[in-house]
Amino acid sequence: MTETAATGADVPLAEVLRGERVESLHCGSVAVVDDTGGVVLALGDIETPVYPRSTTKALQALPLIETGAADHYGLTEPELALACASHGGEPEHVAIARQMLGRTGRDEGSLECGVHWPTNVAASRALAASGIEPCALHNNCSGKHAGFICTACAENIDPTGYIAPDHPVMRRVTQTLAEMTGVPHTDANRGPDGCSIPTYAIPLRALALAFARFGTGRTLSADRATAAGRLRQAVAAAPFMVSGTGGFDTLVMQELGTKAFTKIGAEGVLIASLPQAGLGIAIKCRDGALRGAEAAMASLLRRFGGADCAASPVLQSLTRKELRNWNGIHVGDIHAAAGLNDSR
Amino acid sequence: MTETAATGADVPLAEVLRGERVESLHCGSVAVVDDTGGVVLALGDIETPVYPRSTTKALQALPLIETGAADHYGLTEPELALACASHGGEPEHVAIARQMLGRTGRDEGSLECGVHWPTNVAASRALAASGIEPCALHNNCSGKHAGFICTACAENIDPTGYIAPDHPVMRRVTQTLAEMTGVPHTDANRGPDGCSIPTYAIPLRALALAFARFGTGRTLSADRATAAGRLRQAVAAAPFMVSGTGGFDTLVMQELGTKAFTKIGAEGVLIASLPQAGLGIAIKCRDGALRGAEAAMASLLRRFGGADCAASPVLQSLTRKELRNWNGIHVGDIHAAAGLNDSR
């Protein structure tokens, strides 16, 4: 049944409690859409374009398979998963990114994503302790960028400048995003992402539709449906590659395998594919906080993801996470807003 | 002139832009109050109690001076500033915290704040690189806790258990908070803070009042006004101690000295004293994001802080901060909501 709240008004996504008191509140929008574009749940504004940021990485990886590059280089499931990842820069992630580049005879010097310290705090400290400076392989987007480079090199296209909107690889990636979301991707809705590739603002409804289609493969060409299925299989087989230790996407897919695909993005965007239910979910936490989007998504997965999701202890723990202070004392909780799990 | 928006409705505090598009939005409440309790500006809900968290550290340090402990141990301005601090765990902070404890013949073993890695990322990496594990001295609250221990030891009170609400030192600290804010501090509004001491939920209006009084000293006893003035002088003389490299409070006070006192707190709370204007300011960013509260506070300081604040390039840069990606490309800005600087 379709449920629509007043468009334009953000709804509560998650509350942060200290003791018994609500200390902070996250609000935003939610779209749950089927693979024909039918809106199953709309909370808040799902039409005003938002930047999807890293939530679309799996869509951006489709050309890696569709062009034949993945087969040309014999990419493994961990490599395909890393192409869809915002990873923590842990040693396993760095090794796989290096391996992907090595297949093209290249190294981190070809990456154009920039350098940052591992987002995984323990990995960052370990790197500092080893006296080694980070390189572009540690950038959380290095797998995606390595995938772009593989896509270029397999077709003998010079990968230099692959981050620019008019590079042949980026043009194909952008075309794929437009086809999957059904929304034009032009100069008018383009913004710069953290890793220097373009990101295109689109309605939350269109983002959810893209991931409903990514999940079921219905309404896609046979080749695209096969490519999407291969990526879903890869992330389910190697969920550690998608984020890493303690990451939301890794935790969810370690538990649920192919039953749920999720992907975080910067500034509080989070998507899911639920292949069995035939649904895509997209959340934008208005203030940009992932903690709010994550609690909300865990709740929505339990509501819409069927029996496996409803019974999942991991999803339950992500719906209501304990907060502990520096002495390990339980001081409060982050929990999804009650209204999200309301199936009226 | 008094200006009051609809109570209960959060107002925009800051926008996060990517390209020309608003990507994320922070909302919350603002109270600007004079030292007699007159409300000069009320935006959003300033009556529902919120946890002030670390914004009250300077008030919690008043007993350190009022009991004579600071004079007993001959505490310096950097030590008094560190007692008011949420510091980054940089080597200078750790050294001063150690020095404070040393004056009582004690060390970090007496701290009950718990251990965490330095919040300053460079300091954290440097510590990791040195192969040393952090201790309680690196906890951002170690100066405040060292102040509590000095307060106890100067009066020959056993500091053990000083974090408990019924310890003699904490009782005096709590009494001081109640007097400064004019709000009862009881079991009913008590919650646990990150460093294990109690934090008491109070209206934003009362928090702003406390810091108006802290700034001017008017309506306080002579001893308290002197103690407040001494703390204000200390943080102005040693602003690096209050947060550290790149920290909001340090940047503001390095520029403005005794003309403005500011202090951040966890979950998006931020206060200021403007002694010359006779005003206190308190902000709660509803979602808990300090980036939103900081941009808003910079704008409010420019509006209410007189000519020095209005002309301050540091405040201007904090009102609108550039966001750059990992390649150093300017991708957007965080800027205070336009309405905050509206003097109608």
XYZ file of C-alpha atoms in Angstrom:
688
model
C 0.000 0.000 0.000
C 1.274 3.438 -0.868
C 1.850 5.828 1.996
C 2.770 9.426 1.412
C 3.555 12.059 4.009
C 3.379 15.757 3.248
C 5.973 16.382 0.551
C 8.656 18.805 1.578
C 8.430 18.175 5.310
C 11.314 16.164 6.687
C 10.300 13.328 8.972
C 12.175 11.993 12.014
C 14.665 9.286 11.025
C 16.505 8.597 14.265
C 16.772 9.825 17.834
C 19.912 10.010 19.952
C 19.108 9.404 23.603
C 21.231 10.259 26.620
C 19.757 8.604 29.634
C 16.021 8.704 28.932
C 16.112 12.103 27.206
C 16.263 12.765 23.446
C 19.520 14.677 23.076
C 19.675 14.948 19.283
C 17.320 14.242 16.412
C 17.940 13.370 12.769
C 15.310 14.153 10.136
C 15.132 13.567 6.416
C 13.376 11.797 3.574
C 12.721 8.199 2.588
C 11.716 6.645 -0.726
C 10.790 2.984 -1.139
C 10.090 2.201 -4.786
C 9.433 -0.959 -6.812
C 11.228 -1.829 -10.025
C 8.491 -0.316 -12.181
C 8.732 3.006 -10.372
C 5.742 2.454 -8.110
C 6.190 4.386 -4.869
C 5.593 2.097 -1.916
C 6.592 4.598 0.776
C 7.348 8.300 0.516
C 8.277 10.217 3.659
C 9.318 13.822 3.318
C 10.463 15.276 0.013
C 11.456 12.581 -2.484
C 11.373 14.820 -5.574
C 13.886 17.618 -4.949
C 17.234 16.447 -6.338
C 19.914 15.364 -3.873
C 23.494 14.313 -4.560
C 23.620 10.515 -4.219
C 27.376 10.607 -3.622
C 28.929 7.172 -3.088
C 25.607 5.329 -2.980
C 25.781 4.894 -6.769
C 29.150 3.154 -6.888
C 27.622 -0.195 -7.860
C 25.845 1.510 -10.784
C 29.097 3.205 -11.777
C 30.740 -0.235 -11.801
C 28.286 -1.690 -14.349
C 30.405 -0.602 -17.359
C 33.369 -2.470 -15.871
C 31.417 -5.669 -16.566
C 29.353 -4.591 -19.578
C 32.414 -3.526 -21.588
C 34.027 -6.895 -20.988
C 36.866 -5.379 -18.939
C 36.142 -7.529 -15.880
C 36.387 -10.686 -17.974
C 39.377 -9.375 -19.925
C 41.330 -9.048 -16.677
C 39.672 -11.980 -14.901
C 38.581 -9.808 -11.994
C 37.651 -11.754 -8.880
C 34.664 -11.197 -6.609
C 36.714 -9.224 -4.059
C 37.915 -6.958 -6.878
C 34.385 -6.386 -8.189
C 33.196 -5.733 -4.623
C 35.977 -3.199 -4.100
C 34.877 -1.406 -7.289
C 31.530 -0.814 -5.483
C 33.155 0.178 -2.186
C 33.789 3.067 0.160
C 36.413 1.076 1.989
C 38.251 1.784 5.209
C 41.757 1.671 3.767
C 42.519 -1.517 5.686
C 45.419 -3.623 4.406
C 43.074 -6.054 2.614
C 41.437 -3.181 0.727
C 44.744 -1.651 -0.261
C 46.056 -4.998 -1.490
C 43.023 -5.615 -3.704
C 43.132 -2.094 -5.161
C 46.815 -2.589 -5.962
C 46.013 -5.961 -7.552
C 43.333 -4.415 -9.787
C 45.735 -1.752 -11.039
C 48.459 -4.350 -11.487
C 46.264 -6.220 -13.961
C 46.550 -3.216 -16.271
C 50.290 -2.911 -15.686
C 49.699 0.233 -13.644
C 49.981 1.324 -10.043
C 48.632 4.014 -7.690
C 50.276 6.700 -9.819
C 47.348 6.329 -12.240
C 44.706 6.986 -9.546
C 43.179 10.482 -9.691
C 41.099 10.269 -6.498
C 43.557 12.074 -4.230
C 45.134 10.840 -1.018
C 43.697 10.591 2.468
C 44.485 8.578 5.582
C 42.447 5.387 6.024
C 38.967 6.134 7.301
C 39.248 3.040 9.488
C 40.811 4.501 12.609
C 42.768 1.413 13.599
C 44.176 1.091 10.079
C 45.128 4.759 10.131
C 46.994 4.360 13.437
C 48.697 1.200 12.246
C 49.876 2.995 9.128
C 51.193 5.882 11.224
C 52.906 3.415 13.548
C 54.639 1.804 10.571
C 56.027 5.172 9.510
C 54.413 4.910 6.075
C 52.482 7.814 4.546
C 49.149 6.985 2.903
C 48.833 6.956 -0.880
C 45.865 7.037 -3.252
C 45.304 3.303 -2.654
C 44.115 4.221 0.873
C 41.481 6.611 -0.497
C 38.087 5.045 0.243
C 37.251 5.304 -3.494
C 40.411 3.620 -4.813
C 38.561 0.451 -5.854
C 36.028 2.411 -7.889
C 38.808 4.371 -9.549
C 40.792 1.202 -10.225
C 37.654 -0.116 -11.901
C 37.485 2.962 -14.138
C 41.119 2.439 -15.078
C 40.481 -1.230 -15.885
C 37.497 -0.196 -18.028
C 39.668 2.230 -19.985
C 42.720 0.010 -20.390
C 40.772 -3.062 -21.528
C 39.582 -1.016 -24.505
C 42.983 0.599 -25.066
C 41.633 3.979 -23.997
C 44.157 6.207 -22.215
C 42.836 6.402 -18.636
C 44.513 9.761 -18.016
C 41.869 12.275 -17.019
C 39.243 9.579 -16.432
C 37.669 11.704 -13.648
C 36.534 14.380 -16.122
C 32.891 14.316 -17.263
C 33.896 14.121 -20.937
C 36.388 11.243 -20.671
C 35.042 8.246 -22.633
C 34.868 6.065 -19.503
C 33.108 8.738 -17.438
C 30.695 9.415 -20.289
C 29.721 5.751 -20.303
C 29.412 5.717 -16.495
C 27.195 8.804 -16.617
C 25.044 7.311 -19.376
C 24.570 4.207 -17.219
C 23.481 6.329 -14.232
C 20.978 8.166 -16.419
C 19.538 4.897 -17.743
C 19.292 3.250 -14.328
C 17.665 6.249 -12.614
C 15.616 7.475 -15.564
C 16.845 11.015 -14.915
C 18.957 13.159 -17.265
C 22.552 13.625 -16.080
C 23.757 16.929 -17.498
C 25.858 19.964 -16.614
C 22.765 21.364 -14.901
C 22.656 18.798 -12.090
C 26.368 18.044 -11.867
C 28.478 18.710 -8.781
C 32.012 17.697 -7.766
C 32.385 14.629 -5.542
C 35.020 14.133 -2.854
C 37.133 11.944 -5.129
C 36.880 14.468 -8.007
C 34.508 12.571 -10.276
C 31.140 14.166 -11.021
C 28.077 13.464 -8.872
C 24.628 14.279 -10.252
C 21.750 15.495 -8.104
C 18.635 13.367 -8.653
C 15.324 12.836 -6.851
C 15.434 10.312 -4.014
C 12.584 8.520 -5.796
C 14.798 7.970 -8.863
C 17.681 6.729 -6.714
C 15.401 4.161 -5.066
C 14.072 3.087 -8.470
C 17.595 2.499 -9.761
C 18.341 0.154 -6.877
C 15.024 -1.675 -7.177
C 16.010 -2.417 -10.785
C 19.586 -3.235 -9.781
C 18.179 -5.778 -7.323
C 15.697 -7.591 -9.550
C 17.166 -7.011 -12.993
C 13.644 -6.622 -14.321
C 13.098 -3.788 -16.838
C 16.843 -3.961 -17.663
C 18.486 -5.352 -20.797
C 19.675 -8.945 -20.459
C 23.324 -7.852 -20.426
C 22.711 -5.231 -17.758
C 20.667 -7.581 -15.625
C 23.524 -10.089 -15.810
C 26.074 -7.415 -14.896
C 23.979 -6.230 -11.957
C 23.549 -9.793 -10.744
C 27.279 -10.380 -10.949
C 27.996 -7.293 -8.845
C 25.357 -8.273 -6.291
C 26.911 -11.723 -6.091
C 30.374 -10.198 -5.681
C 29.463 -7.884 -2.785
C 27.582 -10.709 -1.083
C 30.605 -12.987 -1.464
C 33.112 -10.357 -0.313
C 31.180 -7.941 1.929
C 34.308 -6.953 3.840
C 35.528 -5.208 0.699
C 32.506 -2.852 0.526
C 33.316 -0.949 3.732
C 35.382 -2.977 6.201
C 35.606 -3.605 9.925
C 32.454 -2.399 11.656
C 31.049 -0.700 8.548
C 27.279 -0.682 8.037
C 27.308 -2.219 4.564
C 29.758 -4.921 5.563
C 27.776 -5.837 8.675
C 24.487 -6.013 6.782
C 25.801 -8.090 3.884
C 27.877 -10.399 6.082
C 24.551 -11.293 7.684
C 22.196 -11.209 4.713
C 24.347 -12.086 1.706
C 22.448 -11.615 -1.563
C 19.193 -10.883 0.275
C 20.078 -7.208 0.795
C 22.540 -4.871 -0.852
C 23.231 -1.580 0.938
C 25.613 1.286 0.256
C 26.362 4.405 2.246
C 27.197 7.771 0.723
C 28.644 10.949 2.171
C 26.300 13.526 3.724
C 23.781 11.033 5.031
C 22.643 9.235 1.874
C 22.037 5.483 2.041
C 20.493 3.057 -0.446
C 19.381 -0.553 -0.407
C 18.272 -3.179 -2.896
C 15.896 -5.884 -1.715
C 15.794 -8.336 -4.668
C 13.224 -10.705 -3.188
C 10.786 -7.928 -2.331
C 11.566 -6.202 -5.621
C 12.210 -2.906 -3.841
C 14.796 -0.174 -3.726
C 15.178 2.140 -0.721
C 16.849 5.552 -0.637
C 17.326 7.748 2.441
C 18.667 11.277 2.768
C 19.380 12.449 6.291
C 18.965 16.209 5.857
C 21.847 17.170 8.147
C 24.270 14.787 6.449
C 24.699 12.402 9.389
C 25.180 8.774 8.433
C 24.359 7.615 11.974
C 20.795 8.821 11.404
C 20.485 7.238 7.968
C 21.938 3.932 9.173
C 19.511 3.485 12.066
C 16.626 4.384 9.755
C 17.772 1.977 7.039
C 18.118 -0.895 9.500
C 14.529 -0.298 10.551
C 13.274 -0.094 6.963
C 15.117 -3.280 5.988
C 13.385 -5.084 8.847
C 10.038 -3.736 7.661
C 10.374 -4.344 3.926
C 13.008 -7.092 3.630
C 10.909 -10.104 4.485
C 11.376 -12.715 7.186
C 15.171 -12.917 7.009
C 15.554 -9.201 7.607
C 12.850 -9.066 10.244
C 14.610 -11.821 12.199
C 18.147 -10.517 11.756
C 19.932 -9.799 15.042
C 22.435 -7.584 13.202
C 19.664 -5.400 11.783
C 18.073 -5.264 15.219
C 21.342 -4.070 16.765
C 21.745 -1.464 14.003
C 18.190 -0.224 14.579
C 19.062 0.554 18.191
C 22.762 0.991 18.933
C 24.098 1.422 22.446
C 26.289 4.427 23.170
C 29.039 3.932 25.727
C 31.356 6.536 27.186
C 35.125 6.379 27.701
C 34.691 4.304 30.828
C 32.496 1.832 28.947
C 29.367 2.985 30.768
C 26.118 2.768 28.796
C 25.049 6.413 28.473
C 22.369 6.231 25.799
C 21.269 4.900 22.437
C 20.766 5.823 18.812
C 17.507 4.333 17.615
C 15.409 4.580 14.490
C 12.320 6.767 14.715
C 9.280 4.714 15.658
C 7.267 5.828 12.618
C 9.590 4.111 10.149
C 8.598 0.653 11.260
C 4.926 1.494 11.125
C 3.326 -0.732 8.502
C -0.041 1.012 8.348
C 15.150 44.814 20.621
C 13.658 41.446 21.518
C 12.945 39.083 18.679
C 11.120 35.818 19.193
C 10.385 33.193 16.599
C 7.725 30.549 17.068
C 8.805 28.523 20.082
C 9.314 24.867 19.350
C 10.164 25.221 15.675
C 13.820 24.738 14.873
C 15.284 27.394 12.616
C 18.031 26.984 9.995
C 21.490 27.422 11.517
C 23.797 26.535 8.660
C 23.753 25.227 5.114
C 26.271 22.899 3.499
C 26.643 23.665 -0.194
C 28.122 21.452 -2.897
C 28.595 23.475 -6.014
C 25.670 25.903 -5.891
C 23.247 23.395 -4.377
C 22.332 23.038 -0.683
C 23.400 19.480 0.073
C 22.751 19.385 3.818
C 21.025 21.641 6.335
C 21.483 22.097 10.087
C 18.627 23.389 12.205
C 18.292 24.177 15.889
C 17.720 26.831 18.521
C 19.442 30.028 19.602
C 19.196 32.043 22.813
C 20.856 35.435 23.285
C 20.288 36.691 26.814
C 21.562 39.621 28.898
C 22.961 39.276 32.410
C 19.602 40.070 34.023
C 17.884 37.307 32.051
C 16.403 39.537 29.395
C 15.965 37.611 26.157
C 17.487 39.563 23.289
C 17.007 36.866 20.642
C 15.083 33.615 20.790
C 15.002 31.378 17.734
C 13.360 28.007 18.023
C 12.718 26.354 21.360
C 14.838 27.864 24.144
C 12.820 26.423 27.053
C 12.920 22.637 26.656
C 15.953 21.378 28.617
C 19.021 20.277 26.669
C 22.249 18.769 27.969
C 24.895 21.517 27.873
C 27.689 18.929 27.863
C 31.179 20.469 27.808
C 29.957 24.032 27.285
C 29.782 24.471 31.067
C 33.392 23.543 31.822
C 34.318 27.143 32.737
C 31.431 27.198 35.232
C 32.539 23.841 36.615
C 36.015 25.340 37.125
C 34.776 28.198 39.329
C 35.149 26.161 42.559
C 38.795 25.521 41.672
C 39.353 29.246 42.242
C 36.646 29.965 44.826
C 37.892 27.269 47.220
C 41.405 28.700 47.069
C 42.794 25.585 45.402
C 44.155 27.495 42.407
C 46.099 29.841 44.702
C 47.138 26.990 46.995
C 48.863 25.279 44.092
C 49.858 28.451 42.270
C 48.061 27.377 39.089
C 49.152 29.269 35.988
C 46.929 30.684 33.264
C 47.546 27.702 30.932
C 46.506 25.371 33.769
C 43.322 27.339 34.467
C 42.574 27.434 30.737
C 43.042 23.665 30.504
C 40.550 23.223 33.365
C 37.978 24.893 31.032
C 39.029 22.876 27.982
C 37.959 20.161 25.587
C 41.484 19.819 24.317
C 42.887 17.886 21.386
C 45.316 15.754 23.348
C 48.268 17.526 21.764
C 51.598 17.273 23.611
C 51.195 20.761 25.161
C 47.798 19.782 26.592
C 49.071 16.518 27.980
C 52.053 18.240 29.604
C 49.887 20.828 31.361
C 47.424 18.206 32.607
C 50.335 16.198 33.985
C 51.715 19.338 35.631
C 48.374 20.074 37.333
C 48.193 16.569 38.776
C 51.838 16.755 39.798
C 51.075 19.745 42.007
C 48.943 17.423 44.145
C 51.582 14.706 44.137
C 49.404 12.623 41.858
C 49.439 11.396 38.277
C 47.067 10.127 35.589
C 46.178 7.165 37.778
C 43.874 9.510 39.714
C 41.916 10.592 36.621
C 38.477 8.985 36.318
C 37.583 10.341 32.860
C 38.564 7.236 30.892
C 41.026 6.927 28.057
C 40.687 7.861 24.408
C 43.070 8.656 21.584
C 43.726 12.374 21.019
C 40.868 14.037 19.176
C 43.454 16.037 17.245
C 44.130 13.719 14.324
C 47.766 14.704 13.834
C 48.458 14.219 17.551
C 46.762 10.846 17.422
C 48.903 9.720 14.489
C 52.059 11.045 16.105
C 51.276 9.097 19.266
C 50.668 5.946 17.230
C 53.909 6.532 15.349
C 55.782 6.779 18.649
C 54.435 3.397 19.714
C 52.872 4.843 22.863
C 49.302 4.033 23.892
C 47.135 6.958 25.036
C 46.336 7.402 28.724
C 43.722 9.438 30.596
C 45.860 12.563 30.131
C 44.939 12.460 26.423
C 41.210 12.475 27.228
C 39.854 15.841 26.063
C 38.473 16.411 29.597
C 41.704 15.675 31.481
C 42.268 19.337 32.433
C 38.797 19.651 33.916
C 39.292 16.442 35.859
C 42.740 17.546 37.028
C 41.023 20.703 38.281
C 38.528 18.637 40.266
C 41.409 16.681 41.803
C 43.229 19.918 42.712
C 40.018 21.219 44.294
C 39.710 18.084 46.418
C 43.344 17.773 47.426
C 43.765 21.423 48.419
C 41.081 20.849 51.057
C 42.432 17.428 52.043
C 39.384 15.718 50.567
C 40.051 12.278 49.072
C 39.501 12.793 45.327
C 38.622 9.132 44.770
C 35.175 8.909 43.219
C 35.109 12.631 42.404
C 32.997 11.929 39.287
C 30.003 10.796 41.387
C 27.179 13.309 41.937
C 27.471 12.993 45.744
C 31.242 13.505 46.032
C 31.932 16.755 47.947
C 33.711 18.328 44.968
C 30.985 17.363 42.502
C 28.310 18.598 44.897
C 29.998 21.984 44.974
C 30.385 22.003 41.181
C 26.705 21.153 40.764
C 25.669 23.845 43.243
C 27.696 26.371 41.225
C 25.974 25.319 37.985
C 22.568 25.720 39.638
C 23.455 29.197 40.907
C 24.882 30.404 37.608
C 21.993 29.114 35.485
C 19.220 29.724 38.005
C 17.898 26.217 37.322
C 17.680 23.344 39.849
C 20.188 20.571 39.205
C 18.688 17.364 40.598
C 18.377 13.653 39.869
C 15.440 14.546 37.623
C 17.507 16.386 34.983
C 20.769 14.485 35.389
C 22.366 12.414 32.637
C 25.788 10.796 32.243
C 28.445 12.729 30.309
C 31.127 11.219 28.089
C 33.768 11.595 30.799
C 31.471 10.018 33.431
C 30.621 13.167 35.430
C 26.975 14.215 35.532
C 25.510 16.640 32.988
C 22.212 18.379 33.760
C 19.630 19.226 31.109
C 18.639 22.912 31.293
C 16.830 25.378 29.032
C 19.007 27.045 26.410
C 17.812 30.366 27.826
C 19.326 29.511 31.227
C 22.601 28.417 29.642
C 22.871 31.733 27.813
C 22.068 33.621 31.023
C 24.856 31.833 32.889
C 27.396 32.926 30.303
C 26.101 36.496 30.169
C 26.747 36.622 33.939
C 30.079 34.817 33.553
C 31.106 37.508 31.079
C 30.116 40.622 32.986
C 30.268 39.423 36.579
C 27.206 41.533 37.315
C 24.552 39.900 39.538
C 27.300 37.614 40.942
C 28.949 37.765 44.365
C 32.231 39.646 44.437
C 34.212 36.419 44.907
C 32.460 34.714 42.026
C 32.827 37.699 39.735
C 36.550 37.711 40.520
C 36.825 33.968 39.861
C 34.950 34.291 36.566
C 37.173 37.183 35.518
C 40.261 35.178 36.322
C 39.095 32.261 34.184
C 38.200 34.609 31.331
C 41.645 36.141 31.562
C 43.261 32.696 31.615
C 41.501 31.401 28.480
C 42.255 34.671 26.680
C 45.931 34.388 27.660
C 46.217 30.702 26.752
C 43.554 30.029 24.097
C 45.508 27.129 22.636
C 44.771 25.199 25.828
C 40.968 25.422 25.374
C 40.802 23.283 22.239
C 44.050 23.283 20.232
C 45.207 23.400 16.638
C 42.349 24.452 14.372
C 39.729 24.305 17.128
C 36.851 26.777 17.025
C 37.339 28.131 20.556
C 41.089 28.486 20.120
C 40.714 30.300 16.787
C 38.114 32.712 18.159
C 40.003 33.589 21.339
C 43.390 33.820 19.639
C 41.773 36.573 17.584
C 39.525 38.247 20.147
C 41.204 37.657 23.511
C 38.987 38.737 26.417
C 36.404 40.222 24.047
C 34.717 36.870 23.443
C 34.732 33.577 25.305
C 33.368 30.546 23.466
C 33.130 26.866 24.333
C 31.933 23.920 22.304
C 30.102 20.932 23.729
C 29.315 17.506 22.348
C 26.136 17.008 20.286
C 26.122 20.473 18.757
C 25.972 22.760 21.794
C 27.999 25.965 21.751
C 28.076 28.948 24.120
C 29.637 32.394 24.126
C 30.161 35.238 26.567
C 30.367 38.770 25.199
C 31.427 40.837 28.230
C 31.334 44.227 26.515
C 27.847 43.696 25.116
C 26.767 42.060 28.377
C 25.357 39.072 26.519
C 25.483 35.310 26.641
C 24.717 33.146 23.611
C 23.725 29.479 23.583
C 23.106 27.343 20.503
C 21.832 23.791 20.166
C 22.147 22.232 16.744
C 19.298 19.721 16.892
C 21.136 16.969 15.023
C 24.219 17.245 17.217
C 26.577 18.575 14.525
C 29.169 21.047 15.754
C 29.869 22.240 12.211
C 26.367 23.716 12.133
C 26.647 25.319 15.578
C 30.067 26.774 14.802
C 29.030 28.540 11.603
C 25.948 29.895 13.370
C 27.950 31.110 16.375
C 30.477 32.898 14.192
C 27.611 34.753 12.538
C 25.984 35.637 15.884
C 29.282 36.872 17.322
C 29.649 39.190 14.337
C 26.108 40.456 14.881
C 26.174 40.919 18.661
C 29.867 41.267 19.539
C 30.443 44.849 18.533
C 32.918 46.356 16.105
C 35.828 44.007 16.896
C 33.762 40.935 16.136
C 32.084 42.463 13.099
C 35.510 43.274 11.620
C 37.182 39.969 12.535
C 38.527 38.054 9.526
C 38.635 34.860 11.607
C 34.941 35.128 12.431
C 34.224 35.865 8.793
C 36.098 32.733 7.715
C 34.244 30.662 10.337
C 30.894 32.034 9.128
C 31.604 30.663 5.661
C 34.149 27.846 5.481
C 35.405 26.446 2.202
C 35.145 22.702 1.649
C 37.895 21.129 -0.416
C 38.116 17.557 -1.651
C 41.071 15.165 -1.562
C 42.602 16.817 -4.593
C 42.330 20.238 -2.938
C 39.539 21.318 -5.288
C 36.986 23.747 -3.839
C 33.756 21.722 -3.897
C 31.480 23.779 -1.664
C 31.032 25.700 1.556
C 29.482 25.551 4.998
C 27.865 28.886 5.768
C 25.673 30.263 8.500
C 21.995 30.652 7.659
C 21.249 34.147 6.375
C 18.569 34.807 8.978
C 21.016 34.708 11.892
C 22.726 37.889 10.845
C 19.450 39.693 10.324
C 19.286 42.572 12.811
C 15.666 43.509 12.227
